[in-house]
Short mmCIF file of C-alpha atoms (C1' of nucleotides) in Angstrom, two decimals:
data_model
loop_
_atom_site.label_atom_id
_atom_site.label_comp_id
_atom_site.label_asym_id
_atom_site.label_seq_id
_atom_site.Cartn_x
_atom_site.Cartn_y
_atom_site.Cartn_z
CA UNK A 296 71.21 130.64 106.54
CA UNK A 297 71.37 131.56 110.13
CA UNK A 298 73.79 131.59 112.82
CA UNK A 299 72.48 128.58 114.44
CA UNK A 300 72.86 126.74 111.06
CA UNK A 301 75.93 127.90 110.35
CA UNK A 302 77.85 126.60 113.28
CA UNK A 303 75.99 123.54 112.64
CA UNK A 304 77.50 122.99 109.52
CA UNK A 305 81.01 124.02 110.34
CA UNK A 306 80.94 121.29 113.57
CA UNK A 307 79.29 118.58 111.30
CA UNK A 308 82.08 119.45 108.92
CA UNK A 309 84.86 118.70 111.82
CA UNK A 310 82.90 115.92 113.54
CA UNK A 311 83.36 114.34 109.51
CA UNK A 312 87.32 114.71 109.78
CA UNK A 313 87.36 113.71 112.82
CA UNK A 314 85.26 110.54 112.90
CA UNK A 315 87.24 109.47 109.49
CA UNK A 316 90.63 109.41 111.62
CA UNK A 317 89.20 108.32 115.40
CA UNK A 318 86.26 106.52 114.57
CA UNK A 319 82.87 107.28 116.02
CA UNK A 320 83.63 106.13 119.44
CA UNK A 321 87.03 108.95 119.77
CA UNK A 322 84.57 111.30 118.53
CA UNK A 323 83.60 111.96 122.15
CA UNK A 324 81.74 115.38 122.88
CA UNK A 325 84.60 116.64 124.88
CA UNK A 326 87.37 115.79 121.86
CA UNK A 327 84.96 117.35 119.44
CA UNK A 328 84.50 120.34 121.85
CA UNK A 329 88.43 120.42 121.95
CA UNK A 330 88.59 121.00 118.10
CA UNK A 331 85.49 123.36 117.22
CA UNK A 332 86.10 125.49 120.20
CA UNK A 333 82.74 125.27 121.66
CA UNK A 334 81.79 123.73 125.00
CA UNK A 335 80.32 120.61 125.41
CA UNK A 336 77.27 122.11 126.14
CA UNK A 337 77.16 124.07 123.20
CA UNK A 338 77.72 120.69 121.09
CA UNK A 339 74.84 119.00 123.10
CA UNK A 340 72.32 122.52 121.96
CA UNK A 341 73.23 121.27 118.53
CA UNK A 342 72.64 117.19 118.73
CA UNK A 343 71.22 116.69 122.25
CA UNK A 344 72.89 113.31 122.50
CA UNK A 345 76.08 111.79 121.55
CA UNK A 346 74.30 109.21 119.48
CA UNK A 347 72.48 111.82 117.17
CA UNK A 348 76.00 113.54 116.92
CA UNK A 349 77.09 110.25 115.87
CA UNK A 350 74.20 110.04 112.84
CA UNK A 351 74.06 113.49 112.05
CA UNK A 352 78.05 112.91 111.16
CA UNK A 353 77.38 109.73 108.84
CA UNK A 354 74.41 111.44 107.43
CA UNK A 355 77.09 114.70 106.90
CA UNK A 356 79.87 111.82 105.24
CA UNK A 357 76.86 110.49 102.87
CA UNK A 358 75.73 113.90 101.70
CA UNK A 359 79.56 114.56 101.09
CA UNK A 360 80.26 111.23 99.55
CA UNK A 361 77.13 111.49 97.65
CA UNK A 362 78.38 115.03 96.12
CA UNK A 363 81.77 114.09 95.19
CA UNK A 364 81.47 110.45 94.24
CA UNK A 365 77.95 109.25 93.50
CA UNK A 366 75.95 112.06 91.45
CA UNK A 367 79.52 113.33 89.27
CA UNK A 368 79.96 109.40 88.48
CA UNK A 369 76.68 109.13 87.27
CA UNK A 370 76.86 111.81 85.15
CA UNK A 371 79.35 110.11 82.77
CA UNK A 372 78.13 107.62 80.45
CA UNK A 373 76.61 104.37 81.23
CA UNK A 374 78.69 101.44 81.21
CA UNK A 375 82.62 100.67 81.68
CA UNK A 376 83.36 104.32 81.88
CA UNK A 377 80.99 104.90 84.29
CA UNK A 378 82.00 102.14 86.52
CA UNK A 379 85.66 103.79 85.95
CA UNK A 380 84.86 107.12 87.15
CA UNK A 381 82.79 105.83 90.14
CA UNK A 382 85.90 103.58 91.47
CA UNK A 383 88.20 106.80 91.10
CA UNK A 384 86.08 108.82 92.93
CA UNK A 385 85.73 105.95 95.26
CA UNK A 386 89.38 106.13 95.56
CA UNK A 387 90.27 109.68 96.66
CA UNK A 388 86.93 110.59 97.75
CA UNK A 389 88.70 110.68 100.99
CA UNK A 390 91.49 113.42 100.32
CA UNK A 391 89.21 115.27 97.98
CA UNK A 392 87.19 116.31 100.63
CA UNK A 393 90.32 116.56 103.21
CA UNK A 394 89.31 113.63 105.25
CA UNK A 395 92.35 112.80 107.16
CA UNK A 396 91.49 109.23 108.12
CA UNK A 397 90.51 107.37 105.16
CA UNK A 398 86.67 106.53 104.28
CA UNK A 399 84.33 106.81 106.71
CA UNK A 400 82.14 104.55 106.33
CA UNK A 401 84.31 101.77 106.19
CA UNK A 402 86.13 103.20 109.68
CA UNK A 403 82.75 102.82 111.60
CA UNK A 404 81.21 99.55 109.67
CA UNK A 405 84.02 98.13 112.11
CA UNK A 406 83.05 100.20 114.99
CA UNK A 407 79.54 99.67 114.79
CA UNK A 408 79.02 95.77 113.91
CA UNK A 409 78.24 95.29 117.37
CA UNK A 410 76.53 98.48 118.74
CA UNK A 411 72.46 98.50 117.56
CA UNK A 412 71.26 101.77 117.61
CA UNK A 413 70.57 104.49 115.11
CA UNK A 414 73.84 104.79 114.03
CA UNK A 415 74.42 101.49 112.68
CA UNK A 416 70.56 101.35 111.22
CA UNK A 417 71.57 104.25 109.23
CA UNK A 418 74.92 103.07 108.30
CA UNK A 419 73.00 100.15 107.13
CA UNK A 420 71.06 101.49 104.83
CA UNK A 421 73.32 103.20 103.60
CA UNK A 422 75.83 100.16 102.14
CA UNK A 423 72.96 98.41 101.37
CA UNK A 424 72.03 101.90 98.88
CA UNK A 425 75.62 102.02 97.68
CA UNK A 426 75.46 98.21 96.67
CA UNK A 427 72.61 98.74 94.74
CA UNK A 428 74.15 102.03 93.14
CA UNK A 429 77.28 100.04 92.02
CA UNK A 430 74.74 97.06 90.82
CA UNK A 431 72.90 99.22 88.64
CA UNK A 432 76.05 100.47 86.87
CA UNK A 433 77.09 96.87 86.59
CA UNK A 434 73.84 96.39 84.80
CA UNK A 435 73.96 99.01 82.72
CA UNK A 436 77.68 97.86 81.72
CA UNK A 437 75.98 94.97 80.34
CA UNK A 438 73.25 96.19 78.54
CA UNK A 439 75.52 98.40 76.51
CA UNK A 440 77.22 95.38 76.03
CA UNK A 441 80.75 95.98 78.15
CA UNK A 442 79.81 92.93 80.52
CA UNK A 443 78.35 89.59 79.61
CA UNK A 444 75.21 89.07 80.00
CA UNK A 445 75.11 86.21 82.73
CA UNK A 446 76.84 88.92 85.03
CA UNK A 447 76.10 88.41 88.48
CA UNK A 448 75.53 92.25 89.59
CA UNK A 449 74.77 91.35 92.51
CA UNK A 450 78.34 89.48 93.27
CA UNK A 451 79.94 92.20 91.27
CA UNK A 452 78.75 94.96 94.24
CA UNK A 453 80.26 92.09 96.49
CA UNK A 454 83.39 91.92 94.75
CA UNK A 455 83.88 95.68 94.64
CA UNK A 456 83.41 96.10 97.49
CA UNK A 457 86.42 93.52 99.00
CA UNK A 458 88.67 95.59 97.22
CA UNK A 459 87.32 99.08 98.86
CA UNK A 460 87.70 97.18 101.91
CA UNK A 461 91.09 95.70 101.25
CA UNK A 462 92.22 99.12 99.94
CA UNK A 463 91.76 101.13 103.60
CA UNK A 464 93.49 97.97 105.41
CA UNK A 465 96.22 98.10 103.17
CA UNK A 466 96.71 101.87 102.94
CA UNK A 467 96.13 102.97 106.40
CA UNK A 468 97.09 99.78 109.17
CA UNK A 469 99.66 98.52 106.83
CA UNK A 470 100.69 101.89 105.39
CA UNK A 471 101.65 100.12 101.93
CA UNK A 472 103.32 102.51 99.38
CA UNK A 473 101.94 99.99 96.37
CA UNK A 474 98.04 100.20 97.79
CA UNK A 475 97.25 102.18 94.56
CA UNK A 476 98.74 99.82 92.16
CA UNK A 477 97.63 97.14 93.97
CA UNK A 478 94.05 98.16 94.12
CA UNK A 479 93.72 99.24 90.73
CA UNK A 480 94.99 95.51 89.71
CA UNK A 481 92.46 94.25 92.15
CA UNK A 482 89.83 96.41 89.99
CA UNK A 483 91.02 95.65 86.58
CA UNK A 484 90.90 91.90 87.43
CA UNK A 485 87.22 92.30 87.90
CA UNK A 486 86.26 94.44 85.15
CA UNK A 487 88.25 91.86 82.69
CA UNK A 488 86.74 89.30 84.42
CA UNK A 489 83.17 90.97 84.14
CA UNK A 490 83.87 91.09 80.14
CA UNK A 491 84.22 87.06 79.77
CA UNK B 265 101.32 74.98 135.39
CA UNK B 266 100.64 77.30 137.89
CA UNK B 267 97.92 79.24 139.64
CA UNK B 268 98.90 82.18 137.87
CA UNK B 269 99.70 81.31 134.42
CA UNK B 270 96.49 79.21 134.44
CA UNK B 271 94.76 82.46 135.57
CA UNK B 272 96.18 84.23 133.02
CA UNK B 273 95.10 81.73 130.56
CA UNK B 274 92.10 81.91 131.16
CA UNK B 275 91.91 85.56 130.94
CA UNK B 276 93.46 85.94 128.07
CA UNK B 277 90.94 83.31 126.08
CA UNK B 278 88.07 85.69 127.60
CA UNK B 279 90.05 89.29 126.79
CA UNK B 280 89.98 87.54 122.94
CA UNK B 281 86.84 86.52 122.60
CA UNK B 282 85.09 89.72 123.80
CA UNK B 283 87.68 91.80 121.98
CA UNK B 284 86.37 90.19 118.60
CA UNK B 285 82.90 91.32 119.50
CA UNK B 286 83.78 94.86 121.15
CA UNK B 287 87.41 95.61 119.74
CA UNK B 288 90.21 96.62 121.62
CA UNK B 289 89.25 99.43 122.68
CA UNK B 290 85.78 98.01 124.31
CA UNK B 291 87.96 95.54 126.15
CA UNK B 292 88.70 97.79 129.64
CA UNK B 293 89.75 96.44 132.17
CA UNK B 294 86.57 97.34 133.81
CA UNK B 295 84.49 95.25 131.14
CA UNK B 296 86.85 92.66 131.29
CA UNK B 297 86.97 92.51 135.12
CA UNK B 298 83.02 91.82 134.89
CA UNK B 299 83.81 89.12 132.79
CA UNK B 300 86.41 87.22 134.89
CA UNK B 301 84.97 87.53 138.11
CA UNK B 302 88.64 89.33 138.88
CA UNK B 303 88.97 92.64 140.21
CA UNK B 304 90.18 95.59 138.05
CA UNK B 305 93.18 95.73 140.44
CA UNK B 306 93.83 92.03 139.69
CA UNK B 307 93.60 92.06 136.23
CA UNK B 308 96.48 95.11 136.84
CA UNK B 309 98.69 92.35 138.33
CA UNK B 310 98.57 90.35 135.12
CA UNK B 311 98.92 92.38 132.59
CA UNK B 312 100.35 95.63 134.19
CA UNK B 313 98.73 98.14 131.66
CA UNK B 314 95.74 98.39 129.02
CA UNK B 315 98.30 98.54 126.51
CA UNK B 316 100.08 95.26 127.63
CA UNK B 317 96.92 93.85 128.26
CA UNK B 318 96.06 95.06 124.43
CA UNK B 319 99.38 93.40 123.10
CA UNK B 320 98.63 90.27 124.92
CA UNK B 321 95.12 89.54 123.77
CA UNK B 322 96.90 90.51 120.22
CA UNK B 323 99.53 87.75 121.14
CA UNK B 324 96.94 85.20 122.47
CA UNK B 325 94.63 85.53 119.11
CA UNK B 326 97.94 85.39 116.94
CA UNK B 327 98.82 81.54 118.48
CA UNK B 328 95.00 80.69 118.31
CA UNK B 329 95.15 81.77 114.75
CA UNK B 330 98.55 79.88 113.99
CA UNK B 331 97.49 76.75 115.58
CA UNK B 332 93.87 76.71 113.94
CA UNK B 333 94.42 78.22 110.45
CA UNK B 334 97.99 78.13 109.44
CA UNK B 335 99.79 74.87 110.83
CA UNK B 336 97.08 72.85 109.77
CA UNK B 337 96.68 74.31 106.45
CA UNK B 338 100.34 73.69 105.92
CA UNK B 339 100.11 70.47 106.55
CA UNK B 340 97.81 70.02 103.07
CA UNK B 341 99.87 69.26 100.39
CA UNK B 342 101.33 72.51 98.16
CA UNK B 343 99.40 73.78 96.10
CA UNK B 344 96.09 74.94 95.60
CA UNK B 345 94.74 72.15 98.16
CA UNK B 346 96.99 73.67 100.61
CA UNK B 347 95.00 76.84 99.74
CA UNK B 348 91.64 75.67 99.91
CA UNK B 349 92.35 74.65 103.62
CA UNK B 350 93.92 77.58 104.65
CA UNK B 351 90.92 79.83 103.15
CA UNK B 352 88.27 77.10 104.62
CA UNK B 353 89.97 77.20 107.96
CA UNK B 354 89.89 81.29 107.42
CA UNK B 355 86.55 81.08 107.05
CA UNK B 356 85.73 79.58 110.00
CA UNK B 357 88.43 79.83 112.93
CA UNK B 358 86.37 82.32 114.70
CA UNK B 359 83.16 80.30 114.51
CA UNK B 360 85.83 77.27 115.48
CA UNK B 361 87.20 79.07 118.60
CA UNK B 362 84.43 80.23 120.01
CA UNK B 363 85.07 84.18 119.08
CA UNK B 364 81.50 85.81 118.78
CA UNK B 365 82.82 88.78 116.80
CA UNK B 366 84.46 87.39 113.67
CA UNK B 367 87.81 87.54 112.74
CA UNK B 368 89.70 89.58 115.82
CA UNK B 369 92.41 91.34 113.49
CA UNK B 370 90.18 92.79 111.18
CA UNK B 371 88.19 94.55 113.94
CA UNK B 372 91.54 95.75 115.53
CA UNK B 373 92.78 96.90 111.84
CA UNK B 374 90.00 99.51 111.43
CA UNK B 375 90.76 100.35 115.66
CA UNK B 376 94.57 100.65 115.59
CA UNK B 377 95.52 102.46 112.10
CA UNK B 378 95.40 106.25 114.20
CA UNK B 379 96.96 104.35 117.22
CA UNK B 380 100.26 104.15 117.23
CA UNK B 381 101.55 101.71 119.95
CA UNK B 382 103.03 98.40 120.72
CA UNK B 383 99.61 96.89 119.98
CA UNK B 384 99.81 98.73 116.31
CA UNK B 385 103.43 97.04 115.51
CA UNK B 386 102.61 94.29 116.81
CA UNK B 387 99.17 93.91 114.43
CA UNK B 388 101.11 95.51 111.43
CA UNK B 389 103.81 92.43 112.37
CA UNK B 390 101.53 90.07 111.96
CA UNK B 391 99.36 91.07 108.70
CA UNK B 392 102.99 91.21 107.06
CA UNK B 393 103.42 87.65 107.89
CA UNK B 394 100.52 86.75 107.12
CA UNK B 395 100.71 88.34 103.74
CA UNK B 396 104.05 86.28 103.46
CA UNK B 397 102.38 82.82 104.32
CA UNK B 398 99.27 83.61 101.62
CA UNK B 399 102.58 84.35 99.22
CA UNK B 400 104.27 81.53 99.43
CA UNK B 401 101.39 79.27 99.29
CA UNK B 402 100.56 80.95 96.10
CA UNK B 403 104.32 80.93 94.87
CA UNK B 404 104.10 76.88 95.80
CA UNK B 405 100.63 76.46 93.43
CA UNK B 406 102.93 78.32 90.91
CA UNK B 407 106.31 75.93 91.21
CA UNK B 408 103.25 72.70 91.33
CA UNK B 409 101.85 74.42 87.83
CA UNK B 410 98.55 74.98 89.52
CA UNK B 411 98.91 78.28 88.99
CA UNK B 412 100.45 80.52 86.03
CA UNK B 413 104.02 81.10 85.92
CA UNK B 414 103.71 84.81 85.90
CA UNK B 415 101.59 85.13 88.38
CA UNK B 416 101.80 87.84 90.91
CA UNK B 417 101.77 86.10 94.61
CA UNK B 418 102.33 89.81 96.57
CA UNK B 419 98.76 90.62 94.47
CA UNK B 420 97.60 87.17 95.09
CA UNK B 421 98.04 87.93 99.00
CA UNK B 422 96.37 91.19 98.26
CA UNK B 423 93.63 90.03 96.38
CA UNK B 424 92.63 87.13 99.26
CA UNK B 425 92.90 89.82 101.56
CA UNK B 426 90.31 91.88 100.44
CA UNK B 427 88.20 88.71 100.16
CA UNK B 428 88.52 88.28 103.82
CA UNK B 429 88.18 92.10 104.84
CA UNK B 430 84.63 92.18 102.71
CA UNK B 431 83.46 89.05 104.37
CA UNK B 432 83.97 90.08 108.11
CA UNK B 433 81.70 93.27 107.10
CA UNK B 434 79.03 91.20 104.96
CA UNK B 435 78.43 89.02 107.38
CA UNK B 436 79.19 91.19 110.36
CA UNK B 437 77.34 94.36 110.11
CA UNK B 438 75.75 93.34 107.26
CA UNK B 439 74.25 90.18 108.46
CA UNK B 440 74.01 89.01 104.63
CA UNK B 441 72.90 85.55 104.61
CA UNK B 442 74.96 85.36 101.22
CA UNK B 443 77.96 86.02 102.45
CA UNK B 444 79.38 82.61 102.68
CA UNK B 445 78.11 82.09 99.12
CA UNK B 446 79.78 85.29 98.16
CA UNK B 447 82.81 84.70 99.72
CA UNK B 448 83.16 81.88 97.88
CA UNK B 449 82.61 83.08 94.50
CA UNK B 450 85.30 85.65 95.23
CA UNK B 451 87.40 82.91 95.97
CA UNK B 452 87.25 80.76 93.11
CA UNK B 453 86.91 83.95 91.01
CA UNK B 454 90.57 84.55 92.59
CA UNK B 455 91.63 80.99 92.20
CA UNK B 456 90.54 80.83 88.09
CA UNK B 457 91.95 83.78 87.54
CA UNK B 458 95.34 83.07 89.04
CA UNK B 459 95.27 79.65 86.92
CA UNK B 460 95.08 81.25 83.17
"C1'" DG C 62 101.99 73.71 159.90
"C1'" DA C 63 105.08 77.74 158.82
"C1'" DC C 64 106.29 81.14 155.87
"C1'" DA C 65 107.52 83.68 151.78
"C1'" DA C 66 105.88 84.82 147.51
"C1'" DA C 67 102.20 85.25 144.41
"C1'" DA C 68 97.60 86.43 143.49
"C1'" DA C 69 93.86 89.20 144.29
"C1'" DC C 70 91.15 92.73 146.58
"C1'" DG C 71 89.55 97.32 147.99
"C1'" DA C 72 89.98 102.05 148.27
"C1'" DA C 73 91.47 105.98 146.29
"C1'" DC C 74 92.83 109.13 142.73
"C1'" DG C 75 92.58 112.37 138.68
"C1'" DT C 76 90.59 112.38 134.21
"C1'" DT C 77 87.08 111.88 130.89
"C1'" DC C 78 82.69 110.49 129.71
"C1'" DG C 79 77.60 111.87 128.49
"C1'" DT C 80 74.10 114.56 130.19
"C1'" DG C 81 71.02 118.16 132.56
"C1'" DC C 82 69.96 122.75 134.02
"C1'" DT C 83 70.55 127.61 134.93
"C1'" DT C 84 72.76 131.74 133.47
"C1'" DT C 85 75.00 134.51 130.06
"C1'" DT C 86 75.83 136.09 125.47
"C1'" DA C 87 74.73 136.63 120.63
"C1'" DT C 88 71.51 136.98 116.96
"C1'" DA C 89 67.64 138.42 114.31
"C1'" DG C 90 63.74 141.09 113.29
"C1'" DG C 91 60.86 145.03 114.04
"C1'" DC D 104 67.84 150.58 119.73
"C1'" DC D 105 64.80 147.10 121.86
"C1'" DT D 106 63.39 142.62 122.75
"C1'" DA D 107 62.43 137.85 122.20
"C1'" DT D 108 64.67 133.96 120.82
"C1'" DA D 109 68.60 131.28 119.83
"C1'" DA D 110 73.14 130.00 120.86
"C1'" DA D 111 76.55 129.09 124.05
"C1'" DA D 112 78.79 128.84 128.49
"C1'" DG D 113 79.46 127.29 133.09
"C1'" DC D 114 78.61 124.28 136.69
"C1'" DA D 115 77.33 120.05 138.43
"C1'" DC D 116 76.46 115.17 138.52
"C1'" DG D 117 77.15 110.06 138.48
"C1'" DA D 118 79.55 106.71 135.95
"C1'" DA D 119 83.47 104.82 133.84
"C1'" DC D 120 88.15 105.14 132.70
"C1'" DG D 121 93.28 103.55 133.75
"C1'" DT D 122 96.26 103.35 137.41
"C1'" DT D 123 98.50 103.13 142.17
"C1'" DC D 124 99.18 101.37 146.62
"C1'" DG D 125 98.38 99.14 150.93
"C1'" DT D 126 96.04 95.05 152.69
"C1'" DT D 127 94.19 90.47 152.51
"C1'" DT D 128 93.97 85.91 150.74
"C1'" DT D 129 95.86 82.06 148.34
"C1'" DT D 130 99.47 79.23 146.70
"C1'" DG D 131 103.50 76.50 146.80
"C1'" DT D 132 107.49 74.66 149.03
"C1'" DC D 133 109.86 72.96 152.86
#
DNA sequence: GACAAAAACGAACGTTCGTGCTTTTATAGG
DNA sequence: CCTATAAAAGCACGAACGTTCGTTTTTGTC
């Protein structure tokens, strides 16, 4: 790897932190200049515009999240265990991988609802990839036999969802010491209510 | 009433609507000078700072929200009717009110965790009350035997929550053209569960 | 209508923004 | 070491930011 790529890296790596705790918008050029030590111009040799900074950072996150959360929890067996492993992974994803502000994705699905553009194409695309991941495992819950088989996988993703959602709210605005417990009662409620 | 508070009114109702589409930090006073028809320096009259101009928009939304959603909803009888309106009017007070960008307080959730401020306790302020009306209306379904004796109403509250928090993203950045139906199957997923 | 207070404007300011372009510095390969 | 290329800096720009302050316009009361 050269130097070039290098640097690359090590900024993507920051912009990732960054973005997690400021949100794509306070991940301006001159902030992220601030913390990697390089001038702005230097940044814009890298990305040549603020909004390929801002996709080359979610397409950095997904790669990361994609490493730590997706490919391990499909590696376990099909099924409930599978499921289990993906929604723990799911859960500390975030300080796993030292991201200070919580999941990214769900910081700039807020931020990005109303800005069209690449950035919220890709971070499209992405959700609509992670809902079919978790409806596949759903599916393959019930062919093994841990879910009924009138599951709606398809509402499952939905439901699981809400409670990633939920979780960030709870943990981050509202700074609630129970978010754990409560989210893993949110979770257990749908598995149980998967199995009926 | 006069010239000035009906000025400030009527900013106000604009400063909410476009800070559900654009967030609080999208609503400068530049952007929201365009909108009025004021002039930045007027708008500084009002509201003397972007952070009491924040706080206010925060406070506006809040009586919107209590006057659409919660007072009417507690007018239902207890119960789970009394529920049932308050998550139908949830649903749909933004659509109601004429806010383009969903549900105000979840967009300035994901803006204001990493911002601390008045506009930050005031938001936390009002999600704990919030979380306290959702209790109680659960804790009423309980004492009418809608609901289970030993049910949880602080998860209950939790649980709704994330139902709410999914939806604004389905439907917002999402654009699902489910969402209402998935919404709803949360719901009553929620409901039956909180009746065995 | 007079007048004081309120409302609003306009100009200015320093800061930050994203971006472009030339110059300087570092890297990589022979 | 040399040299071409890549990486990075420095400077500049116009636009937007939040804010201040003096001036103008409007409002409300007598």
């Amino acid at each position: 790897m050269q130097k070039g790529e290098r640097t690359r890296q090590a900024i993507l790596e920051q912009a990732t932190n960054l973005a997690s705790v400021v949100g794509l918008d306070g991940l301006s050029i001159g902030n992220l200049a601030t913390h990697t030590g390089l001038s702005k111009s230097g940044l814009f040799g890298h990305f040549g515009s603020k909004e390929n900074l801002q996709v080359e950072t979610l397409k950095a996150a997904s790669s990361l999240f994609k490493d730590r959360v997706v490919v391990p929890a499909l590696a376990v067996e099909r099924g409930v265990p599978r499921l289990n492993e993906l929604f723990e992974r799911w859960l500390s994803w975030d300080t796993n991988t030292g991201l200070e502000g919580g999941c990214i994705f769900i910081t700039a699905s807020a931020e990005l609802d109303d800005k069209p553009g690449q950035a919220r194409d890709f971070l499209v695309l992405r959700w609509r990839e992670w809902n079919e991941v978790i409806r596949r495992i759903a599916e393959g819950a019930v062919e093994r036999g841990h879910f009924r088989s009138d599951l709606d996988c398809t509402q499952f993703a939905y439901d699981l969802n809400n409670i990633f959602f939920g979780f960030q709210h709870a943990a981050r605005l509202l700074g609630n010491e129970d978010a754990y417990k409560r989210v893993r009662a949110s979770f257990e409620r749908l598995v149980r209510d998967s199995k009926r």
